[in-house]
């Protein structure tokens, strides 16, 4: 019987006796109904590291965002939400200011027998004067090494400027430039201590009346004492007579230095004559107001209070070598010795002023 051969399919498509081969794993899947089925890929598990590497990673790997203060604060950690900023400048200033006010209001501060308040001077007066002598007048100071580091000394300077700013500028500049930051105890005229507000400021900053007993007490205590022997004749002279030193009076400052054996340090100041150039002196008005002079300057009294703003002249201050007096203590009452020594001091200051003027050809230069 001729039927289909054994092992073949009726359609002759394939043989039943031939084993069916499975498609290769990377073979393209067969299409069904004209569409290719989407292959499903099983997720690949992460590789498992060795046991020793797992332990190391667990101990050495840093915790994510461990140093973030915000995350630490939200998660309840011990890190603060906002890190502190140590040494904040303005916080320190505010704290010091409040402590200063508390001490002033409670009376927890000291003054000496003359009324000198060193804390108030350092906190209030010297910062204001520092703006003047450093920024406004552009002051240059030289010869500070001639001022003793400790012990008494009598600093003698020339006076000028219509208003006695040179004494205040000298005291602040000496305190800032001296290596020991010494205070200069100024001697002032009686008029200064008869004015209600000015007298209090003068006492608080270390000033006292220009008399021999007070000067000798300060020198005996080892202080630096500043004196301007020209007095009102120096600050009240006309601009035409600028930088011409006036008479030093009877030399009372020399007697105080001789009695205490204190060295005299002459100091020359250039720049004060230009801050209020005095063009005239209205003497009748000065007598009416009981003033030593009534100045007329290019800005005063024409501009009113604005006329009191000093002109920005260039200042030079030079301390001269000290003049010893320890060998002349027995001659404190000898007029000849006193006058000769006073004239020596005056001549030293005058010559130094001329030298400084040559160094400063432009009064308002840099």
Coordinates of C-alpha atoms in Angstrom, one line a residue:
X1 CA 0.0 0.0 0.0
X2 CA 1.4 3.1 -1.2
X3 CA 0.5 5.5 1.6
X4 CA 2.5 8.2 3.0
X5 CA 5.9 7.2 4.2
X6 CA 6.3 6.5 7.8
X7 CA 7.8 9.3 9.8
X8 CA 6.6 12.1 7.5
X9 CA 3.8 14.5 8.0
X10 CA 0.8 14.4 5.7
X11 CA 1.7 17.9 4.3
X12 CA 5.3 17.0 3.7
X13 CA 6.4 20.0 5.7
X14 CA 8.7 18.2 8.0
X15 CA 9.7 14.9 9.3
X16 CA 8.3 13.6 12.6
X17 CA 11.3 11.4 13.1
X18 CA 13.7 14.4 13.1
X19 CA 14.1 15.9 16.5
X20 CA 12.9 19.6 16.7
X21 CA 15.7 22.1 17.4
X22 CA 15.2 24.9 20.0
X23 CA 15.9 28.4 18.8
X24 CA 19.1 30.1 19.9
X25 CA 18.8 32.3 23.0
X26 CA 19.7 35.4 21.0
X27 CA 17.6 34.5 18.0
X28 CA 14.9 36.9 17.0
X29 CA 11.5 35.7 18.3
X30 CA 9.0 34.5 15.8
X31 CA 6.3 36.8 14.7
X32 CA 2.7 36.1 15.6
X33 CA -0.1 37.5 13.6
X34 CA 2.4 39.9 11.9
X35 CA 3.6 41.3 15.3
X36 CA 6.8 40.7 17.1
X37 CA 6.3 39.9 20.8
X38 CA 8.0 42.1 23.4
X39 CA 10.8 40.2 25.0
X40 CA 10.7 40.1 28.8
X41 CA 14.1 40.6 30.4
X42 CA 14.5 39.5 34.0
X43 CA 16.2 42.0 36.3
X44 CA 19.8 41.4 37.0
X45 CA 20.5 41.1 40.7
X46 CA 23.4 43.3 42.0
X47 CA 26.7 41.5 42.5
X48 CA 27.3 40.3 46.0
X49 CA 30.6 41.5 47.3
X50 CA 32.8 39.2 49.3
X51 CA 32.3 39.1 53.0
X52 CA 35.4 41.0 53.9
X53 CA 34.5 43.8 51.5
X54 CA 31.0 44.0 53.0
X55 CA 32.4 44.6 56.5
X56 CA 34.8 47.3 55.3
X57 CA 32.2 49.1 53.4
X58 CA 29.8 49.1 56.3
X59 CA 32.3 50.6 58.7
X60 CA 34.2 53.1 56.4
X61 CA 31.5 54.4 54.2
X62 CA 30.3 57.9 55.4
X63 CA 26.7 58.4 56.1
X64 CA 25.1 60.6 53.4
X65 CA 24.6 64.2 54.4
X66 CA 26.0 63.5 57.9
X67 CA 27.7 66.9 57.9
X68 CA 24.6 68.8 56.7
X69 CA 23.3 70.8 59.7
X70 CA 19.8 71.0 58.3
X71 CA 19.5 67.3 57.7
X72 CA 21.0 66.6 61.2
X73 CA 18.5 68.9 62.8
X74 CA 15.5 67.4 60.9
X75 CA 16.6 63.9 61.7
X76 CA 17.0 64.6 65.4
X77 CA 20.8 64.4 65.5
X78 CA 23.1 66.2 67.8
X79 CA 24.4 68.7 65.2
X80 CA 23.0 72.2 65.6
X81 CA 20.6 73.5 62.9
X82 CA 22.9 76.5 62.2
X83 CA 26.6 76.4 62.9
X84 CA 28.0 79.1 65.2
X85 CA 30.4 81.7 63.8
X86 CA 33.1 82.3 66.4
X87 CA 34.7 85.7 66.8
X88 CA 31.9 87.7 65.2
X89 CA 33.2 91.3 65.1
X90 CA 30.0 93.1 65.5
X91 CA 28.7 90.9 68.3
X92 CA 31.9 91.7 70.2
X93 CA 31.4 95.4 69.6
X94 CA 27.9 95.4 70.8
X95 CA 28.8 93.3 73.9
X96 CA 31.6 95.7 74.8
X97 CA 29.4 98.7 74.3
X98 CA 26.7 97.3 76.5
X99 CA 29.2 96.4 79.2
X100 CA 30.7 99.9 79.0
X101 CA 27.3 101.5 79.4
X102 CA 26.5 99.3 82.4
X103 CA 29.7 100.3 84.1
X104 CA 29.1 104.0 83.5
X105 CA 25.5 103.8 84.7
X106 CA 26.4 101.8 87.8
X107 CA 29.4 104.0 88.6
X108 CA 31.8 101.1 88.4
X109 CA 34.8 103.1 87.1
X110 CA 37.7 104.9 88.5
X111 CA 39.1 108.4 88.3
X112 CA 42.2 109.8 89.9
X113 CA 42.5 112.8 92.2
X114 CA 42.5 115.2 89.2
X115 CA 39.4 113.7 87.7
X116 CA 41.1 111.8 84.9
X117 CA 38.9 109.0 83.5
X118 CA 41.1 106.7 81.4
X119 CA 38.3 104.4 80.3
X120 CA 36.1 107.3 79.0
X121 CA 39.2 108.8 77.3
X122 CA 40.0 105.5 75.5
X123 CA 36.3 104.7 74.6
X124 CA 35.0 108.2 73.5
X125 CA 37.5 111.0 73.2
X126 CA 40.5 109.3 71.6
X127 CA 38.5 107.7 68.8
X128 CA 37.0 111.1 67.9
X129 CA 40.5 112.7 67.9
X130 CA 41.9 109.8 66.0
X131 CA 39.5 110.6 63.1
X132 CA 40.8 114.2 63.1
X133 CA 44.6 113.6 63.3
X134 CA 44.7 110.5 61.1
X135 CA 42.1 111.0 58.5
X136 CA 41.3 114.8 58.4
X137 CA 44.8 116.3 59.1
X138 CA 46.8 113.3 57.8
X139 CA 49.3 113.8 60.7
X140 CA 52.8 112.5 60.5
X141 CA 54.5 111.9 63.9
X142 CA 58.3 111.5 64.3
X143 CA 60.7 111.3 67.2
X144 CA 58.5 109.4 69.5
X145 CA 61.5 107.5 70.7
X146 CA 62.6 110.6 72.5
X147 CA 59.6 110.3 74.9
X148 CA 60.5 108.1 77.9
X149 CA 58.9 104.7 78.1
X150 CA 58.3 105.2 81.8
X151 CA 58.9 107.8 84.4
X152 CA 58.1 111.5 84.3
X153 CA 58.8 114.0 81.4
X154 CA 57.6 117.5 80.6
X155 CA 56.5 117.8 77.0
X156 CA 56.7 121.5 75.8
X157 CA 55.1 122.5 72.5
X158 CA 54.2 125.6 70.4
X159 CA 50.6 126.8 70.5
X160 CA 48.6 127.9 67.5
X161 CA 45.3 127.5 65.6
X162 CA 42.7 130.0 67.1
X163 CA 41.2 127.0 68.9
X164 CA 43.5 124.8 70.9
X165 CA 43.1 121.7 68.9
X166 CA 46.9 121.2 68.8
X167 CA 47.0 120.2 72.5
X168 CA 44.2 117.5 72.0
X169 CA 45.8 116.2 68.8
X170 CA 49.2 116.0 70.4
X171 CA 47.8 114.0 73.4
X172 CA 45.9 111.5 71.1
X173 CA 48.8 111.1 68.6
X174 CA 51.3 110.5 71.4
X175 CA 49.1 107.9 73.1
X176 CA 48.7 106.0 69.8
X177 CA 52.2 106.2 68.5
X178 CA 54.1 105.7 71.7
X179 CA 55.1 102.0 72.3
X180 CA 53.8 102.2 75.9
X181 CA 50.7 104.1 74.9
X182 CA 51.2 106.8 77.6
X183 CA 48.7 109.5 78.5
X184 CA 49.7 113.1 78.2
X185 CA 48.4 115.2 81.2
X186 CA 47.7 118.6 79.7
X187 CA 48.0 121.9 81.7
X188 CA 45.3 124.4 80.7
X189 CA 44.6 128.0 81.4
X190 CA 42.1 129.1 84.1
X191 CA 39.5 130.0 81.4
X192 CA 39.3 126.4 80.3
X193 CA 38.2 125.3 83.8
X194 CA 35.7 128.1 84.2
X195 CA 33.6 126.9 81.2
X196 CA 30.8 124.5 82.2
X197 CA 31.1 121.7 79.6
X198 CA 34.7 122.3 78.5
X199 CA 36.0 122.1 82.1
X200 CA 34.4 118.6 82.5
X201 CA 35.9 117.3 79.3
X202 CA 39.3 118.7 80.2
X203 CA 39.2 117.0 83.6
X204 CA 38.0 113.7 82.2
X205 CA 40.8 113.6 79.6
X206 CA 43.5 114.2 82.2
X207 CA 43.9 118.0 82.1
X208 CA 44.4 120.3 85.1
X209 CA 45.1 123.9 85.8
X210 CA 48.5 125.2 84.6
X211 CA 50.1 125.9 88.0
X212 CA 53.3 124.7 89.5
X213 CA 51.8 122.7 92.4
X214 CA 49.6 120.5 90.1
X215 CA 52.5 120.1 87.6
X216 CA 54.9 119.0 90.3
X217 CA 52.4 116.5 91.7
X218 CA 51.9 114.9 88.3
X219 CA 55.6 114.8 87.6
X220 CA 56.3 113.4 91.0
X221 CA 53.8 110.6 90.3
X222 CA 55.7 109.7 87.1
X223 CA 53.3 111.1 84.5
X224 CA 53.9 112.8 81.2
X225 CA 52.8 116.4 81.5
X226 CA 52.1 118.6 78.5
X227 CA 52.4 122.4 78.6
X228 CA 52.2 125.2 76.0
X229 CA 54.0 128.2 77.5
X230 CA 52.8 130.7 74.8
X231 CA 49.2 130.4 76.1
X232 CA 46.6 132.6 74.5
X233 CA 49.3 134.6 72.8
X234 CA 50.1 131.6 70.7
X235 CA 46.6 130.5 69.6
X236 CA 45.3 134.1 69.3
X237 CA 47.9 135.5 67.0
X238 CA 47.0 136.6 63.5
X239 CA 47.7 134.5 60.4
X240 CA 50.4 136.9 59.3
X241 CA 52.4 136.0 62.4
X242 CA 52.0 132.2 61.9
X243 CA 54.8 129.9 63.2
X244 CA 56.5 132.7 65.0
X245 CA 56.7 131.6 68.6
X246 CA 55.6 134.1 71.2
X247 CA 57.3 134.8 74.5
X248 CA 57.3 131.9 77.0
X249 CA 56.3 134.0 80.0
X250 CA 58.3 133.7 83.2
X251 CA 59.3 130.1 82.7
X252 CA 57.2 128.5 85.4
X253 CA 57.2 125.1 83.5
X254 CA 61.0 125.1 83.8
X255 CA 60.9 125.6 87.6
X256 CA 58.5 122.6 87.9
X257 CA 60.9 120.5 85.8
X258 CA 63.9 121.6 87.8
X259 CA 62.3 120.9 91.2
X260 CA 61.5 117.3 90.2
X261 CA 64.6 116.7 88.1
X262 CA 62.3 115.9 85.1
X263 CA 63.7 115.9 81.5
X264 CA 62.1 118.4 79.1
X265 CA 61.0 117.1 75.7
X266 CA 60.4 120.0 73.2
X267 CA 57.9 119.2 70.5
X268 CA 57.2 121.1 67.3
X269 CA 53.8 121.2 65.7
X270 CA 53.2 122.4 62.1
X271 CA 49.7 122.5 60.6
X272 CA 47.6 124.1 63.4
X273 CA 48.0 127.6 62.0
X274 CA 45.9 126.8 58.9
X275 CA 42.9 125.2 60.4
X276 CA 41.3 128.6 61.4
X277 CA 43.4 131.3 59.8
X278 CA 42.7 134.4 62.0
X279 CA 42.5 137.5 59.8
X280 CA 41.3 139.9 62.5
X281 CA 40.5 140.2 66.2
X282 CA 37.4 142.1 67.3
X283 CA 38.7 143.3 70.7
X284 CA 35.6 145.2 71.8
X285 CA 33.5 142.1 71.3
X286 CA 36.1 140.0 73.0
X287 CA 36.0 142.3 76.1
X288 CA 32.2 142.2 76.1
X289 CA 32.2 138.4 76.1
X290 CA 35.2 138.2 78.5
X291 CA 37.3 136.3 76.0
X292 CA 41.0 136.8 75.3
X293 CA 40.2 137.5 71.6
X294 CA 37.3 137.2 69.1
X295 CA 38.6 135.7 65.9
X296 CA 37.5 136.5 62.3
X297 CA 38.5 133.8 59.9
X298 CA 37.6 133.1 56.2
X299 CA 34.6 131.0 57.4
X300 CA 33.8 132.4 60.9
X301 CA 31.4 134.1 61.8
X302 CA 30.1 134.3 58.2
X303 CA 29.1 130.6 57.9
X304 CA 27.8 130.3 61.5
X305 CA 28.3 126.9 63.0
X306 CA 29.8 125.6 59.8
X307 CA 32.6 128.1 60.3
X308 CA 33.8 126.0 63.2
X309 CA 34.8 123.1 60.9
X310 CA 38.6 123.1 60.7
X311 CA 40.3 123.3 57.3
X312 CA 42.1 120.0 56.3
X313 CA 45.7 121.2 56.6
X314 CA 48.6 118.8 56.6
X315 CA 50.1 118.3 60.1
X316 CA 53.6 117.3 61.1
X317 CA 54.6 116.6 64.7
X318 CA 58.2 116.0 65.8
X319 CA 59.5 115.3 69.3
X320 CA 63.0 116.6 69.9
X321 CA 65.7 115.0 72.1
X322 CA 65.1 115.5 75.8
X323 CA 66.9 118.2 77.8
X324 CA 68.1 116.8 81.1
X325 CA 67.5 118.8 84.3
X326 CA 68.6 116.4 87.0
X327 CA 71.9 118.2 87.5
X328 CA 70.1 121.6 88.0
X329 CA 67.7 120.7 90.8
X330 CA 69.5 123.2 93.1
X331 CA 68.9 126.0 90.7
X332 CA 65.1 125.9 90.5
X333 CA 64.8 129.3 92.1
X334 CA 67.6 130.9 90.1
X335 CA 66.0 133.3 87.5
X336 CA 69.0 133.2 85.3
X337 CA 69.0 129.4 85.0
X338 CA 65.3 129.3 84.5
X339 CA 65.3 132.0 81.7
X340 CA 68.2 130.4 79.9
X341 CA 66.7 127.0 79.9
X342 CA 63.3 128.3 78.8
X343 CA 65.0 130.2 75.9
X344 CA 66.9 127.0 75.0
X345 CA 63.6 125.1 74.8
X346 CA 61.9 127.9 72.8
X347 CA 64.8 128.1 70.3
X348 CA 64.8 124.3 69.8
X349 CA 61.1 124.3 69.0
X350 CA 61.4 127.3 66.6
X351 CA 64.3 125.7 64.6
X352 CA 62.4 122.5 64.4
X353 CA 59.3 124.3 63.1
X354 CA 61.3 125.9 60.3
X355 CA 62.7 122.4 59.4
X356 CA 59.2 121.0 59.3
X357 CA 57.9 123.8 57.1
X358 CA 60.6 123.0 54.6
X359 CA 59.4 119.4 54.5
X360 CA 55.8 120.6 54.0
X361 CA 55.8 123.3 51.2
X362 CA 52.0 122.9 50.6
X363 CA 49.9 123.5 53.7
X364 CA 47.0 121.4 52.2
X365 CA 49.1 118.8 50.4
X366 CA 48.9 115.1 50.8

